[in-house]
mmCIF file of N, CA, C and O in Angstrom:
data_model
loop_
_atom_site.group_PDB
_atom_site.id
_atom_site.type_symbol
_atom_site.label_atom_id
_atom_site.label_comp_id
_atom_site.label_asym_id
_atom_site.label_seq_id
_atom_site.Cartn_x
_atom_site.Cartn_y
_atom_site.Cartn_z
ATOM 1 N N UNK A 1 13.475 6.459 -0.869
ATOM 2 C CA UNK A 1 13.749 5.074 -1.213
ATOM 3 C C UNK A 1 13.580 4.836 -2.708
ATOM 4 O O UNK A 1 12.653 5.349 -3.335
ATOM 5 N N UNK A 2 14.491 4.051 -3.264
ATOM 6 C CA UNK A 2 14.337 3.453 -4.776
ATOM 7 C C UNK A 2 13.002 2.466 -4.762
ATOM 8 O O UNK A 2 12.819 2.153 -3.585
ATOM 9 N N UNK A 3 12.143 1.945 -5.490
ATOM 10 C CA UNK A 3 11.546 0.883 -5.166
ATOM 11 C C UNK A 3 11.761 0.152 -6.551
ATOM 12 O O UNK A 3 11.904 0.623 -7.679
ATOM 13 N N UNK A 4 11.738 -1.140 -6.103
ATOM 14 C CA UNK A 4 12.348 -2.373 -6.955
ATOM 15 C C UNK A 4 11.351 -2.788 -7.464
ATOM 16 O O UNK A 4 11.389 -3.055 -8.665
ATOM 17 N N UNK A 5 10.085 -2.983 -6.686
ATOM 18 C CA UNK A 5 8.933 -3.854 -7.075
ATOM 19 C C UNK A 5 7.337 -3.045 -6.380
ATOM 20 O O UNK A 5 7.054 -2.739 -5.221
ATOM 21 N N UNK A 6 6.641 -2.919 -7.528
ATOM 22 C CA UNK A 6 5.198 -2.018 -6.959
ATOM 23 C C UNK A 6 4.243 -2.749 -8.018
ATOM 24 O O UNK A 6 4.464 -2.960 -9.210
ATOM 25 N N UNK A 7 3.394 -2.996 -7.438
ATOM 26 C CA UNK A 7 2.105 -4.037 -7.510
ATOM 27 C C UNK A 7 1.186 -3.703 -7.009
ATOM 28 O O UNK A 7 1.153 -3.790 -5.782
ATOM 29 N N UNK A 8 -0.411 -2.968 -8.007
ATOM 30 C CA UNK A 8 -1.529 -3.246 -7.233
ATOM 31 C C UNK A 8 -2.702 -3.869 -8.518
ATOM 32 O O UNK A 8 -2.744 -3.821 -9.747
ATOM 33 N N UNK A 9 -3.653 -4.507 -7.306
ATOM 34 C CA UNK A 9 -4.393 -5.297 -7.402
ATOM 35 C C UNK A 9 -5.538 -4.447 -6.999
ATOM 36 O O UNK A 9 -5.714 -3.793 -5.972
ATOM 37 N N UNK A 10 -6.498 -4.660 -8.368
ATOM 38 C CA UNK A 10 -8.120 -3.948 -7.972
ATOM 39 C C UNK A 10 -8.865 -5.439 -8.355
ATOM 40 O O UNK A 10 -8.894 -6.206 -9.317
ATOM 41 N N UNK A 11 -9.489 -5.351 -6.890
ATOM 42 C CA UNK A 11 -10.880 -6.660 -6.962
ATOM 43 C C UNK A 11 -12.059 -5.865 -7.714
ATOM 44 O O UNK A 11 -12.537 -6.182 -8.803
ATOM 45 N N UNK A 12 -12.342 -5.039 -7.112
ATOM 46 C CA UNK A 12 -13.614 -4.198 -6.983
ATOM 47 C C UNK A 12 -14.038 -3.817 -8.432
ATOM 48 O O UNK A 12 -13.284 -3.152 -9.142
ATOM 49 N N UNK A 13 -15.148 -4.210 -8.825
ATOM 50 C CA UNK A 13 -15.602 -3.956 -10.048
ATOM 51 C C UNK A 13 -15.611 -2.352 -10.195
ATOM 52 O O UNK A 13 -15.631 -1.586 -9.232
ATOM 53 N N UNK A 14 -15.593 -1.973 -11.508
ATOM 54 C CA UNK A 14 -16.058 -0.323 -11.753
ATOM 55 C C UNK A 14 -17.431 0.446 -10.916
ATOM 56 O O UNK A 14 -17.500 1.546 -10.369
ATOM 57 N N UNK A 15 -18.151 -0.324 -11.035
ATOM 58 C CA UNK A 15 -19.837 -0.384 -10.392
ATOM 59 C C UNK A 15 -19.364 0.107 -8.812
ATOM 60 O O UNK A 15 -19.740 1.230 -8.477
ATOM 61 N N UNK A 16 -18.509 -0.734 -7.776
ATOM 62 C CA UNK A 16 -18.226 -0.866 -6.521
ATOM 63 C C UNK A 16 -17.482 0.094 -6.079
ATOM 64 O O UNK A 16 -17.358 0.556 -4.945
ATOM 65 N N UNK A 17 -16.864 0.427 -7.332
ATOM 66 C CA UNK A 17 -15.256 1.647 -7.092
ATOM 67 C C UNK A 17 -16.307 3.089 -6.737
ATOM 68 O O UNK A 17 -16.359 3.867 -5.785
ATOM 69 N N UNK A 18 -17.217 2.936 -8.282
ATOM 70 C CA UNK A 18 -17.981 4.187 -8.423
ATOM 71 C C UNK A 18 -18.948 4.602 -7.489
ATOM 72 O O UNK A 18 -19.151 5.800 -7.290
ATOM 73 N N UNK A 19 -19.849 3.297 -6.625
ATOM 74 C CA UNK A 19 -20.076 3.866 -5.314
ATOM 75 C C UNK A 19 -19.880 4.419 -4.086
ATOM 76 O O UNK A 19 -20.533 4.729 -3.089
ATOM 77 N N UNK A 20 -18.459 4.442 -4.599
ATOM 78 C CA UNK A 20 -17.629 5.021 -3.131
ATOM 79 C C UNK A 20 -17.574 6.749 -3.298
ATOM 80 O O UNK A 20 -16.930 7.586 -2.667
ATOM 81 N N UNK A 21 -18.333 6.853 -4.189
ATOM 82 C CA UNK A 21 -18.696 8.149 -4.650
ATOM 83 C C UNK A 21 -17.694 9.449 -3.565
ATOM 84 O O UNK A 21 -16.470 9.362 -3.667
ATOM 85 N N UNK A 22 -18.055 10.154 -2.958
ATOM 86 C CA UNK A 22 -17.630 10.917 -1.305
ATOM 87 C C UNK A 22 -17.264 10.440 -0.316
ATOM 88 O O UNK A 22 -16.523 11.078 0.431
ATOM 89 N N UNK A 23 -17.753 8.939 0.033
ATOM 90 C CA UNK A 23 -17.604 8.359 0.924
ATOM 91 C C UNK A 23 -16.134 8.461 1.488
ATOM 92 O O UNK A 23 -15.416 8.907 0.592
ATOM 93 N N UNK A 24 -15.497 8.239 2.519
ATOM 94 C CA UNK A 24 -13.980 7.774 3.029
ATOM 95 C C UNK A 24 -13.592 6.691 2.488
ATOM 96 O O UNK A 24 -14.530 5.936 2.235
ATOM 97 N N UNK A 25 -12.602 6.320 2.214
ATOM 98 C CA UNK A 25 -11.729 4.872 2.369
ATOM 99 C C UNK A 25 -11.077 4.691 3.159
ATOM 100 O O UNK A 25 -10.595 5.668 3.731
ATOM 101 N N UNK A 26 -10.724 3.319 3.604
ATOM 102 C CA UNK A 26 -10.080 2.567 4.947
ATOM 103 C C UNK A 26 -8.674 2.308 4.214
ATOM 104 O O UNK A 26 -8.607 1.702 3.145
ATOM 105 N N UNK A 27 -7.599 2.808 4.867
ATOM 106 C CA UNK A 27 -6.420 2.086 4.564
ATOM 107 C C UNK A 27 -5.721 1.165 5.668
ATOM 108 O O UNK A 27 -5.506 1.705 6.754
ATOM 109 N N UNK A 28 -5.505 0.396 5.573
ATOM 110 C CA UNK A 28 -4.698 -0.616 6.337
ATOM 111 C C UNK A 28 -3.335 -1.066 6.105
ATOM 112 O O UNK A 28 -3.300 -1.755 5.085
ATOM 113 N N UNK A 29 -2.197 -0.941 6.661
ATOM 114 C CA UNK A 29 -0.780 -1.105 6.213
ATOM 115 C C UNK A 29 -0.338 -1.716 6.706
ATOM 116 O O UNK A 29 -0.722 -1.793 7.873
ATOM 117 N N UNK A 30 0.892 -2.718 6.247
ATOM 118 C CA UNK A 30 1.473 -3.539 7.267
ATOM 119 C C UNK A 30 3.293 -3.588 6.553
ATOM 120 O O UNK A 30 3.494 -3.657 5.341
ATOM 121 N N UNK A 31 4.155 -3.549 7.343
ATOM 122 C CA UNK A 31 5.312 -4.060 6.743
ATOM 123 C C UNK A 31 5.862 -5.214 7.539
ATOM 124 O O UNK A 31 6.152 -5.182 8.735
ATOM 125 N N UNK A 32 5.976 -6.344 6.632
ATOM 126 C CA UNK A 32 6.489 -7.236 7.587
ATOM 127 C C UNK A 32 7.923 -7.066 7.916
ATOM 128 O O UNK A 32 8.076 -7.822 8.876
ATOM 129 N N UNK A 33 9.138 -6.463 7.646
ATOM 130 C CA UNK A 33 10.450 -6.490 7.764
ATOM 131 C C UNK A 33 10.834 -5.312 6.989
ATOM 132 O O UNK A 33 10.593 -5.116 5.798
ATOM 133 N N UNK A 34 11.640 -4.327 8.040
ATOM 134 C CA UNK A 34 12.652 -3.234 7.402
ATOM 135 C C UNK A 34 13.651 -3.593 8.091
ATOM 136 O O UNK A 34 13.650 -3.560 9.322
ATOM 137 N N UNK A 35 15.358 -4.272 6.855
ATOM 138 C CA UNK A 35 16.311 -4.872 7.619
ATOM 139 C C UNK A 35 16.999 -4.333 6.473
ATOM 140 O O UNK A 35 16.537 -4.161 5.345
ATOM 141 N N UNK A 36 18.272 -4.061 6.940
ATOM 142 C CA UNK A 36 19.682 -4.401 5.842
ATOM 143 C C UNK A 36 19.001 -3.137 4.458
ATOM 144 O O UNK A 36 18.839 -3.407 3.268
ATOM 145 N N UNK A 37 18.710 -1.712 5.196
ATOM 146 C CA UNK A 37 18.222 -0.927 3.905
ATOM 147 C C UNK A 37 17.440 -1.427 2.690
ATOM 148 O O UNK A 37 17.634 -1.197 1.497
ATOM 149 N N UNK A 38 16.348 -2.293 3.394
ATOM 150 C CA UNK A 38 15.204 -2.791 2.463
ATOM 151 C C UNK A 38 14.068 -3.142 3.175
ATOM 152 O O UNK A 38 14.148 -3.727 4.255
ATOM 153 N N UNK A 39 12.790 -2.766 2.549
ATOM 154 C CA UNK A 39 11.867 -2.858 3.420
ATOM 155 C C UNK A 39 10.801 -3.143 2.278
ATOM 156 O O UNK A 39 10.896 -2.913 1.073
ATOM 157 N N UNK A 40 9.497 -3.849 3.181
ATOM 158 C CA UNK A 40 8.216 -4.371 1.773
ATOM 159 C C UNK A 40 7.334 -3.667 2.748
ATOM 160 O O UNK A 40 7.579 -3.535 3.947
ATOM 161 N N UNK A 41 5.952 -3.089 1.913
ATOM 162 C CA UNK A 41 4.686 -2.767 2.402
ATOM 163 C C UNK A 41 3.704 -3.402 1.683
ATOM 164 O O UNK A 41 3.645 -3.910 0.564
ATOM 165 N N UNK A 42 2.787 -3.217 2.798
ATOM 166 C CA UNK A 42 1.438 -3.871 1.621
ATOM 167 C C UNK A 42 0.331 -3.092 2.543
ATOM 168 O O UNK A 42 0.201 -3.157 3.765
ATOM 169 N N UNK A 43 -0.343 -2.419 1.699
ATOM 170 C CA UNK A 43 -1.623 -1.815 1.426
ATOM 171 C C UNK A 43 -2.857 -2.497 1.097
ATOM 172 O O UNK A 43 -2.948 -3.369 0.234
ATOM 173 N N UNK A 44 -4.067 -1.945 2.019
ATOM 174 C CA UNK A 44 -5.408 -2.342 1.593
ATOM 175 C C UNK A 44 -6.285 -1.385 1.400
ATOM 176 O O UNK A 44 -6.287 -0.444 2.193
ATOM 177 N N UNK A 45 -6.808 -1.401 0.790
ATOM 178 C CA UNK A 45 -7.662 0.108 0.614
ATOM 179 C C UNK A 45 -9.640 -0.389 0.289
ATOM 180 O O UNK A 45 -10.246 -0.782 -0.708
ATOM 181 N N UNK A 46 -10.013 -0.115 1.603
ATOM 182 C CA UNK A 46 -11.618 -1.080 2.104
ATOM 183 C C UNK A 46 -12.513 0.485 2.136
ATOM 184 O O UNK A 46 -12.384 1.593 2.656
ATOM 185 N N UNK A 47 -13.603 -0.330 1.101
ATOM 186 C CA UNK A 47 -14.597 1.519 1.611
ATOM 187 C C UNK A 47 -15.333 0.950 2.732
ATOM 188 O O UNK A 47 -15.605 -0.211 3.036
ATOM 189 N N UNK A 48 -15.619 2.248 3.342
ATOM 190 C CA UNK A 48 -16.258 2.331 4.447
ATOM 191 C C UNK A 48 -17.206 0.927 4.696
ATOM 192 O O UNK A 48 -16.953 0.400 5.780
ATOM 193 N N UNK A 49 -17.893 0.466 4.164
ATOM 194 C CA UNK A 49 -18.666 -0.770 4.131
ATOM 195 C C UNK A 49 -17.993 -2.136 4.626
ATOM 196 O O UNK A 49 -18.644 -3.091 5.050
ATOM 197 N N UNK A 50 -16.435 -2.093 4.500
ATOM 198 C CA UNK A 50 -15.592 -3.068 4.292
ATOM 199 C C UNK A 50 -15.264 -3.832 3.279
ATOM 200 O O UNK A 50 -14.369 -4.674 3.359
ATOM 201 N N UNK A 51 -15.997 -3.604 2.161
ATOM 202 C CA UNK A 51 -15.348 -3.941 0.811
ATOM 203 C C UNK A 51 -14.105 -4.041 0.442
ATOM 204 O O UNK A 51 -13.650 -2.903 0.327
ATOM 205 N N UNK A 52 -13.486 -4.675 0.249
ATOM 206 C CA UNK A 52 -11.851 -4.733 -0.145
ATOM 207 C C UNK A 52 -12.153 -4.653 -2.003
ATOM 208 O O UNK A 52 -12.698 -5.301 -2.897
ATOM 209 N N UNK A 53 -11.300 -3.263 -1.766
ATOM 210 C CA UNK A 53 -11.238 -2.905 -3.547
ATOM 211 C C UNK A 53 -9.891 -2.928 -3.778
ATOM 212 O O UNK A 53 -9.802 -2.834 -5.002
ATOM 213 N N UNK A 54 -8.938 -2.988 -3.379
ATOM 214 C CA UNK A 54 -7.985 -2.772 -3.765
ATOM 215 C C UNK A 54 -6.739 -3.608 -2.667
ATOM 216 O O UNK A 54 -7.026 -3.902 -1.506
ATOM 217 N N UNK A 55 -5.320 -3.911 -3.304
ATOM 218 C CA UNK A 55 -4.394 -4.236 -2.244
ATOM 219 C C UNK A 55 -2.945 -3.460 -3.148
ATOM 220 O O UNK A 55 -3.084 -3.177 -4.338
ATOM 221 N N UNK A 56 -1.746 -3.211 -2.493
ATOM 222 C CA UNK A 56 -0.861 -3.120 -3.447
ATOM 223 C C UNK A 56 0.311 -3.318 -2.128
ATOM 224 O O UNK A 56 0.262 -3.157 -0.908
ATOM 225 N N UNK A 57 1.556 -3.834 -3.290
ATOM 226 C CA UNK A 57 2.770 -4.492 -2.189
ATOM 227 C C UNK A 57 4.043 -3.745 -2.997
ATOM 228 O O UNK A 57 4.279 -3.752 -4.205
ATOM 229 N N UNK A 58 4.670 -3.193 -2.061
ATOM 230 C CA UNK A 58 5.807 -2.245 -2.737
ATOM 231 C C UNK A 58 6.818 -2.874 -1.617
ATOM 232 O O UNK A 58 6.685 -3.016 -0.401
ATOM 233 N N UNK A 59 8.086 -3.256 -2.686
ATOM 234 C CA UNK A 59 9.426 -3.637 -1.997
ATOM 235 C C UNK A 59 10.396 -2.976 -2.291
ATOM 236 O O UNK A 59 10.683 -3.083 -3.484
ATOM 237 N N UNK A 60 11.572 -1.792 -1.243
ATOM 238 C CA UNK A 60 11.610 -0.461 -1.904
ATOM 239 C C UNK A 60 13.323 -0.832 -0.837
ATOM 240 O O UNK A 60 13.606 -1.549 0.122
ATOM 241 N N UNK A 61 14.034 0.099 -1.689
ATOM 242 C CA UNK A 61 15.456 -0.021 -0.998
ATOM 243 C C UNK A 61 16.045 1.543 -0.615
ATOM 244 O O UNK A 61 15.835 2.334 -1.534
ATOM 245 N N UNK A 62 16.630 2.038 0.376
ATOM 246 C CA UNK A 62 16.920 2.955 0.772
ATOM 247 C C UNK A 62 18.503 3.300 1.191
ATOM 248 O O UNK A 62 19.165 2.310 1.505
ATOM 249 N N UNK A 63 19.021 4.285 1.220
ATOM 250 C CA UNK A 63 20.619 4.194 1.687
ATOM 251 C C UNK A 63 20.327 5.471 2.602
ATOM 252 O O UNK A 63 19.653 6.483 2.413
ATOM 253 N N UNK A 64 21.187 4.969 3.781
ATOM 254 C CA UNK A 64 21.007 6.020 4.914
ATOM 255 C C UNK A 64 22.267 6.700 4.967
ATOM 256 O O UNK A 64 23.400 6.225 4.878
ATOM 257 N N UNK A 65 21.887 7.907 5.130
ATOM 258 C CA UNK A 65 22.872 8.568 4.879
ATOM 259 C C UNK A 65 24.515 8.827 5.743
ATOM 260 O O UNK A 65 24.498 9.175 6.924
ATOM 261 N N UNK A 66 25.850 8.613 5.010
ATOM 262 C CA UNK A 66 27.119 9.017 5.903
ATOM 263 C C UNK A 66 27.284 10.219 6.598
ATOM 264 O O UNK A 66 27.423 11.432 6.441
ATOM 265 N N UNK A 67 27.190 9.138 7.623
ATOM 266 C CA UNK A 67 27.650 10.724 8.729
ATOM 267 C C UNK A 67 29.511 11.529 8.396
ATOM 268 O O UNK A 67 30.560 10.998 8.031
ATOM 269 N N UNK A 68 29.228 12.686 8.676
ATOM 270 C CA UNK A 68 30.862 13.542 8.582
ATOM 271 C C UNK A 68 31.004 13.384 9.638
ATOM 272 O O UNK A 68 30.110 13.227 10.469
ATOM 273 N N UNK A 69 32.506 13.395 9.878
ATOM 274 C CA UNK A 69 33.106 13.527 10.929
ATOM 275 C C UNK A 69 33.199 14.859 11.105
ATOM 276 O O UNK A 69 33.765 15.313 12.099
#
């Protein structure tokens, strides 16, 4: 996919990021609509604690490919 539009957002102070030291992170995804070879996502990225450090929203366009006869 091409993407048109990519956006992220850090809440999480340096201090909050840097305690996530080894720990895992939580990702959470959602797309509300893939129609008409265009589709948006949005990302959350929560450490283990549930902290929300981060979000990002990508709106991305794709062409599917012609079939041969």
């Amino acid at each position: 996919p091409s993407t048109l539009s990519l956006s992220t957002h850090t809440y999480a102070s340096d201090e909050q990021i840097a305690a996530v030291e080894r720990e895992f992170v939580i990702l959470e995804t959602d797309s509300a609509v893939i129609r008409n070879n265009t589709l948006n996502q949005e990302v959350r990225v929560y450490r283990e604690d549930g902290l929300l450090l981060a979000c990002s929203y990508q709106t991305a366009v794709f062409r599917v490919p012609k079939s041969t006869p």
